[in-house]
Every structure is written in structure tokens, then in C-alpha cells.
Amino acid sequence: MEMVKVSVITPVYNVEEYLEETLDSLVNQTLAPIEIIMIDDGSTDRSPDIIKEYSRRYPNIISVKQENSGPGAARNNGLKIARGEYISFVDSDDILPRDALESMYTAALSKKSAIVLGASLSFNKTETWFIGSHYNNKVYEKGEKNLIANQELLYSLGPCNKLYRRDIVKDITFPLGIKVTEDQPFVIEAYLRAGGDIYTIDKVIYNYRSRENEDNLSLSQTVRVNSVSVLKDIMKSMSISDSLWDKYIDNEVARFQVKRYYYNRLVTADIWPALRNAVDSRNRDITVQTFGIFNEWIRGLDKHFFNEIHSLHTVIFKNLVNRFDLLDSSGRKSYQECLDIALKKISFKTEIRLLESPAFESTFKAARKSGEKNSFLPIQMYVYKRKYIRFNSKVNTAVIRRIVFPLCKLLPLQDKITFASSKVASLQDSFECLYDEIEKSRPDYKVVGHFKKERSFKDYVKLYYDIATSKYVIVEDYYRPLYKLKARKGTEVIQTWHAAGAFKKFGHSAVGYRESNTKEFENQAHGSYTKVAVTSKEIIPHYAEAFNISEKNVYSVGLPRTDVFFDQEGIEYLRKKYEAVYPAMRNKKIITYAPTFRGGPGKRSSFNIQLDLKKMAEELSDEYVLILKLHPSVTKGVNIPKEAKDFVLNLSKNDINNVLSITDILISDYSSVIFEYALLERPMIFYAYDLEEYLQDRGFYYEYKDFIPGPLADKTEQVISLIQQNAFDIQKVKAFKERFFEVFDGQASKRFVETLIKPIKKS
């Protein structure tokens, strides 16, 4: 009898719609001889007839019938009769590429491998895609592997898309009585038995059919309606797998590492979906029973091992909190028990006082007295009663965002305005202008500010408390604490963007350019805004696009910090003040070079000045001084030639409004400072030595050369010549100003407050 190279084992249950396609992919394999073992698991549709017909046409198809017992029993029966040198499992609705078995078999022989696996694709009626967890964890990188060194193999625990040498698996069985994750112990034991004889080929050898939206799902796509039975199955399967680590891995450290990886994967891929479905069902019995199983499991975990399962922390402190509103009183009690167990087990390096301040004590006491229905009071009081709670630094902020912020949203909304920024260190720029106006026209509002770049735990708690209880939250840039945050009803989150006008593209408008963020990042960063303030109607569409917000929520009120440019007495005072501090300015005109940064976030700290400062000093120092005002992102110093020391002043740390106010000629490139400076109706030069390259990085809202309100230069000699010849068209600057600003009265702060900050209603 001719030796069978590969036995293909396929459990079949009610897949008449897809079975012929699967069988066609098997009988047309380029490898021969193979045997195809079809195990009918008590099908009630036409599947048995299809198997019978193919068996008649293809003698290498073996047909076996059994009572409905599940795919595990079917695969076990197939293993008993398999004669192949190697074994492969294929689900009855999936498809193998024609050379799949030959590719794996050839690799198995050449590499002397006990297990060979390759890449899988998922497909449905309209598209094909790589399986995310496999791709992201680099499961299918080519080469020799073993489970201890290549723990990413644990993301491929399905029996399919693999070729097993028969002697490795002939006496391993799929556990019976388990419908979900029943294949994991089998694959894990096969991996462990194979040792270092596992090989991955860089080729797609399996096509997995995705039928989540159809009624008749495959055995591997069981709808997890009953989360209770699903979680029970997962626990049984996990218990079997636990015994395998002890049986096959002698080294204690290696055993711990592999088990830790497996548990993290299991929580993410299996346990959390079951728990999530229970919560989403809003079925009290299912939710309570599922939590009961879950809570019992985490209660039994070793404290040290619990702290190593980071995905479990995410589930408890983030994912479940995010769905807290879906729980009724019984579900919330079950979650409180879960939280109690988890917090008793968490043991981290730093003890943090939580909600220690008297302000929070009185706040939560007031909340307790309010007796609101469906509130977070069980968690509030639980957290408050614990004077110290140890938190993992990796989930610290997530805990605050997902527990403290939601529970604070249930406290009364206050007549409070919160200014927040990670870019400025105090109340300055537009914030300062708005604060002064609020004090005048909306004095009944309480105003608070959060300006720290580095925050302690208590700082974060106070920050999210203020965001949750303020009627207005005002930001002026990207603000990470707001990312993915949904403000409460009644709170306006207003973006008064730090840059005026619309020059280089930003936010969603910049997605796709070389130095841009991803669309997903921009969605997270700007999704919380309810209103945006801009300088003119001309740019409303641009800001609406950049922040992915409706144009009706973008208001042309002006940029508050530009009010200072209409204060002539203040500008004259600034000039005298600067001349007193910097004597080199006396009796000289001031040129300011204010370029924007270059490159992505990792490159912006440095700036290579292309202007020949020595030559400029030689040609212009009799009449001018040059101020350097580099972008705030540029944190590394610049070298000024000794020949230009008396000509160049590096005032990069000075307030930009102050510097612009005393500037006679501005040299810039792609910076938005040109909009503010245009209000002064003074000359500008655009030194754009890298225009074509910069266009690839960012892009502009307008055609650059037609847009700029001043002459273009790309060499130092041109800049010098323009200054010496006074070759400027101020009418062009005025037209530019009138295009991007609508009112010139120094009252932008007043318009902002009158338009966007409602007066407090007197009761």
C-alpha cells in the first residue's frame, strides 16, 4: 500500500452551502497521495449527501458518521484512523490554497520539523484580510521556533493552518464536553512535544471563512450567546493547559514566562469577549453568573501572578468601567466584588493616596446624600474609604479616566471654567486675555487652570474632577488628557487653537502627509471638542475639517491673544522695556527670524539655521539687529558665529506676542505667526529654502507662492537685498490681514466670551 503523506481531518456539521468549495480545495491539492477524512457530526442538512457524492468520485476521501458530539470528538475519531505521515485539520467551510499541503510537507521534510505552520487569511463575501492578532504579534515570521523562545505561537492556538507529524499527536486528544477553546490544550501539547522542531513558512496556507453576520456559523465561529457556558468552557480548557506547563517545562522561570504570556493572550482573546457579551446582554442572570465565574477565577490567582497579567488589569480597570452604565444594581454589585478582589491583590512599587483632599471628601459626602439612582456611589464610597490604593503605573491614568472621571460626572455641574494646557506653564496668551475678560463680564464663574506637563496622581484626579464638573473646558492645542474622552452633557469643550489663520495643514487635514499623525490618532485627539473659535469665516471649513467637527460649531470670534496688537501704548512700553534690557536694540530697527520647526516629533528639538548670520551681520548691523525666535518645539541651542554676537539676539524663550510687537521686519517660512504679524501691517519676507521638501511633509491649505503676503527668498543674499531695498508691498499685507481677520478692534476676547460663555442664570 502506498504511503499516505498527509491525512486531512475535517469535522462536518450543517455546512451544505460551503462544503463543496472546501472539498474542491482539498481534492485539488498539488500534494499526493493524501487522504481526506470527512467526519459527519450528525448533520441534518445536505452535508452527508455531498460527502457521499465526493467519496464516490474521489477514492481518497474517507467518510465517517458519528452522533452529534462536537468538533473535538470528530477530530479524535479522525486521528484514530489516520494513516498519513503528517496530519492536517481543516474546518468544513474553509479553503486551502492548491499548494498549501505541498508547501508545508516540503518544509517539514527539509527542516525535519514536527510541526509546520503558515499564514492564514480571513475572508468573507467581499474582502480578504490578515488575522490581526497573528500579524501584530509576528506569528508568521519565517524560521525555526520553539514555544519557550517564541511565545507568540500562543496567538495561533487553532488546530488548522498547521501540519503535524503523526507521531507527535497520535495519542493527544481534544478534550470532550468543551465547545469553546477545546482545541487549545491539543495545540499547546503538540507545541510542547515538538520542542524546537517547529517551523514557520512565509506563505499563506489557509483561508478562514468569516461568517459572523450569517445564521449558520461554523464550529469555530460559535456565537457566544450564553457567556456563562462559554466562560465555564474557557476555565476547563485553561485548567487542562495549566497541567501541561508543569508536565513539559522543567525550568521554573521558563514555565512562568510562557504561562504568563498564555494568560495575557487568553484574557484578551477569550475571557474578555465572554465577559463583554455578558455585560452587553443586559441580562441580569447571565451577567451575575458570568461575573461569579470570573470573580472566582481571579480570587484563586496567586497574588504575584495576578500582577503579571496586564491584560487582566485592562479588563478590570478600563474595559469594565467603560461599560459600567450597562450594569443594573446586581451587576454593579458583582463588579464591585471584582474590583475589591483585584485591588486587594494589586501590589505595586508606589503607594498613592487617593481622594485625600478635604475638597473631595466633602464632594463625595454630598454625592452620597444626593441619593441619585444608578450612580457610581458603590465605587465612590469603596474608593474613598480606602486611604491608600496601590496602582500599577501603566494603568494609573486609565483608572482615573475610567473610574474617577465617570463618577465625578455624576456630581452636580458647577459654574466653573477650566483652562487646560500641557504647552504653557501658567495663565498666558489667549488664556490670560480670556481670564481678564471673564473677570469683567462673567465674574460669577469660578476659573481654574491646569498647566503642568508632569502630573502626580493627585494632580490627575483634580484635573479630571474639574473637567467632569465644569460648564466650560477651554484648550488651545492638542491636550492628551482629553484624548478619547467624552465630556458630560452640559459641558462645552472649546478649542481656541494657538495658531491664527490657516496656513500649513494640521489635524485631519494633514493625514496622509509624510509627517502627519494617523486618522485614528486625530480622532482620539479632537473628538471631545464641542466648539472651535477661529479668526474669520474664510477658515471655518479648514478648521471644521482639521478637527472633524461640523462647521456650525466653528465660530468666527477672533483669537483672544491678538488683542495686544491693538494696544499702541502697550507696544511702545514693550519697545522701551526691551531696549533697556538689550542695549543692542537702541536706535536700531528690529528684524525677527521666526521659522517653524522641521520634521516629525522626534526631530523637532533641533533646528539648523540656513541663514548666513555672519554675512547678515556684515551687511545689516549698522541699521538693524536680528532676533531669533525659534519654535517652542526647538529645545536645543543654536550656534551664533562670534562675528554676529552683537547683531543676533536669541530670544526664543520670550513671549511671541511681545517679540512680534517690537519687530519691524519679520522673516518666516511656514509659521502661522504671519497672521498675527499681519495685524501690525509691517513687512514680511518668506525664507523658504526647503519649500518642495516641506510640501511633502505637511502640505498647505492654499497655494504657497500665491498666498504669502511678502516676497519669497531661498538664499541669504536675497533676504539681505530685500531688506536693503525695502522691497515690500504693504498693501498686500493689508489685504492678507482683511482676508483672515474680520474685525480689528482688539476685542476678540470680549467676542469670545459673549458668544461662547453664557451668563449664569440667577435663580
GROMACS .gro file of N, CA and C in nm, residues 294-341:
model
  144
  294PHE      N    1  -1.598   3.459   3.678
  294PHE     CA    2  -1.479   3.543   3.660
  294PHE      C    3  -1.418   3.581   3.795
  295ASN      N    4  -1.502   3.623   3.888
  295ASN     CA    5  -1.452   3.664   4.020
  295ASN      C    6  -1.388   3.548   4.094
  296GLU      N    7  -1.447   3.431   4.082
  296GLU     CA    8  -1.390   3.313   4.148
  296GLU      C    9  -1.253   3.280   4.091
  297TRP      N   10  -1.240   3.300   3.961
  297TRP     CA   11  -1.110   3.272   3.898
  297TRP      C   12  -1.002   3.368   3.945
  298ILE      N   13  -1.032   3.500   3.944
  298ILE     CA   14  -0.927   3.594   3.985
  298ILE      C   15  -0.899   3.582   4.135
  299ARG      N   16  -0.999   3.540   4.212
  299ARG     CA   17  -0.977   3.518   4.355
  299ARG      C   18  -0.875   3.406   4.377
  300GLY      N   19  -0.877   3.307   4.291
  300GLY     CA   20  -0.786   3.193   4.306
  300GLY      C   21  -0.648   3.216   4.249
  301LEU      N   22  -0.626   3.328   4.180
  301LEU     CA   23  -0.495   3.354   4.122
  301LEU      C   24  -0.394   3.394   4.229
  302ASP      N   25  -0.274   3.343   4.215
  302ASP     CA   26  -0.165   3.385   4.302
  302ASP      C   27  -0.145   3.536   4.289
  303LYS      N   28  -0.122   3.603   4.401
  303LYS     CA   29  -0.113   3.749   4.401
  303LYS      C   30  -0.002   3.799   4.309
  304HIS      N   31   0.113   3.734   4.316
  304HIS     CA   32   0.225   3.776   4.231
  304HIS      C   33   0.191   3.754   4.084
  305PHE      N   34   0.130   3.641   4.053
  305PHE     CA   35   0.097   3.610   3.914
  305PHE      C   36  -0.011   3.705   3.863
  306PHE      N   37  -0.107   3.740   3.948
  306PHE     CA   38  -0.211   3.835   3.910
  306PHE      C   39  -0.150   3.965   3.859
  307ASN      N   40  -0.046   4.011   3.928
  307ASN     CA   41   0.016   4.137   3.890
  307ASN      C   42   0.092   4.129   3.758
  308GLU      N   43   0.116   4.008   3.710
  308GLU     CA   44   0.185   3.990   3.582
  308GLU      C   45   0.089   3.984   3.464
  309ILE      N   46  -0.041   3.973   3.490
  309ILE     CA   47  -0.138   3.961   3.381
  309ILE      C   48  -0.192   4.101   3.350
  310HIS      N   49  -0.118   4.176   3.273
  310HIS     CA   50  -0.153   4.316   3.247
  310HIS      C   51  -0.284   4.330   3.171
  311SER      N   52  -0.313   4.235   3.086
  311SER     CA   53  -0.440   4.242   3.012
  311SER      C   54  -0.559   4.230   3.107
  312LEU      N   55  -0.540   4.161   3.218
  312LEU     CA   56  -0.647   4.147   3.317
  312LEU      C   57  -0.671   4.281   3.386
  313HIS      N   58  -0.565   4.355   3.412
  313HIS     CA   59  -0.581   4.488   3.472
  313HIS      C   60  -0.661   4.579   3.378
  314THR      N   61  -0.633   4.567   3.249
  314THR     CA   62  -0.705   4.648   3.149
  314THR      C   63  -0.854   4.614   3.151
  315VAL      N   64  -0.885   4.487   3.160
  315VAL     CA   65  -1.025   4.444   3.163
  315VAL      C   66  -1.096   4.500   3.286
  316ILE      N   67  -1.032   4.487   3.401
  316ILE     CA   68  -1.098   4.525   3.527
  316ILE      C   69  -1.106   4.676   3.544
  317PHE      N   70  -0.996   4.746   3.516
  317PHE     CA   71  -0.989   4.889   3.548
  317PHE      C   72  -1.024   4.981   3.431
  318LYS      N   73  -1.037   4.925   3.312
  318LYS     CA   74  -1.069   5.009   3.197
  318LYS      C   75  -1.193   4.959   3.124
  319ASN      N   76  -1.186   4.837   3.071
  319ASN     CA   77  -1.294   4.788   2.986
  319ASN      C   78  -1.427   4.779   3.060
  320LEU      N   79  -1.424   4.722   3.181
  320LEU     CA   80  -1.549   4.706   3.256
  320LEU      C   81  -1.602   4.840   3.305
  321VAL      N   82  -1.512   4.928   3.345
  321VAL     CA   83  -1.557   5.061   3.388
  321VAL      C   84  -1.624   5.133   3.272
  322ASN      N   85  -1.572   5.112   3.153
  322ASN     CA   86  -1.628   5.176   3.034
  322ASN      C   87  -1.769   5.129   3.005
  323ARG      N   88  -1.806   5.012   3.058
  323ARG     CA   89  -1.940   4.957   3.036
  323ARG      C   90  -2.023   4.959   3.164
  324PHE      N   91  -1.979   5.037   3.261
  324PHE     CA   92  -2.047   5.036   3.391
  324PHE      C   93  -2.193   5.078   3.379
  325ASP      N   94  -2.220   5.171   3.288
  325ASP     CA   95  -2.357   5.220   3.271
  325ASP      C   96  -2.453   5.111   3.225
  326LEU      N   97  -2.400   5.003   3.169
  326LEU     CA   98  -2.486   4.895   3.119
  326LEU      C   99  -2.529   4.800   3.230
  327LEU      N  100  -2.468   4.812   3.347
  327LEU     CA  101  -2.497   4.720   3.456
  327LEU      C  102  -2.612   4.771   3.542
  328ASP      N  103  -2.700   4.677   3.582
  328ASP     CA  104  -2.802   4.714   3.679
  328ASP      C  105  -2.743   4.700   3.819
  329SER      N  106  -2.824   4.714   3.922
  329SER     CA  107  -2.772   4.713   4.058
  329SER      C  108  -2.702   4.582   4.092
  330SER      N  109  -2.756   4.469   4.045
  330SER     CA  110  -2.693   4.339   4.072
  330SER      C  111  -2.559   4.328   4.001
  331GLY      N  112  -2.557   4.374   3.876
  331GLY     CA  113  -2.432   4.370   3.800
  331GLY      C  114  -2.327   4.459   3.862
  332ARG      N  115  -2.369   4.574   3.912
  332ARG     CA  116  -2.273   4.666   3.974
  332ARG      C  117  -2.218   4.609   4.104
  333LYS      N  118  -2.302   4.538   4.174
  333LYS     CA  119  -2.255   4.473   4.296
  333LYS      C  120  -2.151   4.366   4.262
  334SER      N  121  -2.176   4.293   4.153
  334SER     CA  122  -2.081   4.190   4.109
  334SER      C  123  -1.950   4.254   4.066
  335TYR      N  124  -1.959   4.368   3.997
  335TYR     CA  125  -1.837   4.435   3.956
  335TYR      C  126  -1.763   4.493   4.075
  336GLN      N  127  -1.837   4.542   4.174
  336GLN     CA  128  -1.772   4.594   4.294
  336GLN      C  129  -1.695   4.483   4.363
  337GLU      N  130  -1.752   4.363   4.365
  337GLU     CA  131  -1.681   4.248   4.423
  337GLU      C  132  -1.554   4.219   4.343
  338CYS      N  133  -1.565   4.226   4.211
  338CYS     CA  134  -1.449   4.205   4.124
  338CYS      C  135  -1.341   4.308   4.154
  339LEU      N  136  -1.381   4.433   4.167
  339LEU     CA  137  -1.287   4.541   4.196
  339LEU      C  138  -1.222   4.520   4.331
  340ASP      N  139  -1.300   4.475   4.426
  340ASP     CA  140  -1.250   4.450   4.561
  340ASP      C  141  -1.141   4.343   4.560
  341ILE      N  142  -1.168   4.234   4.490
  341ILE     CA  143  -1.071   4.125   4.481
  341ILE      C  144  -0.943   4.174   4.415
   0.00000   0.00000   0.00000
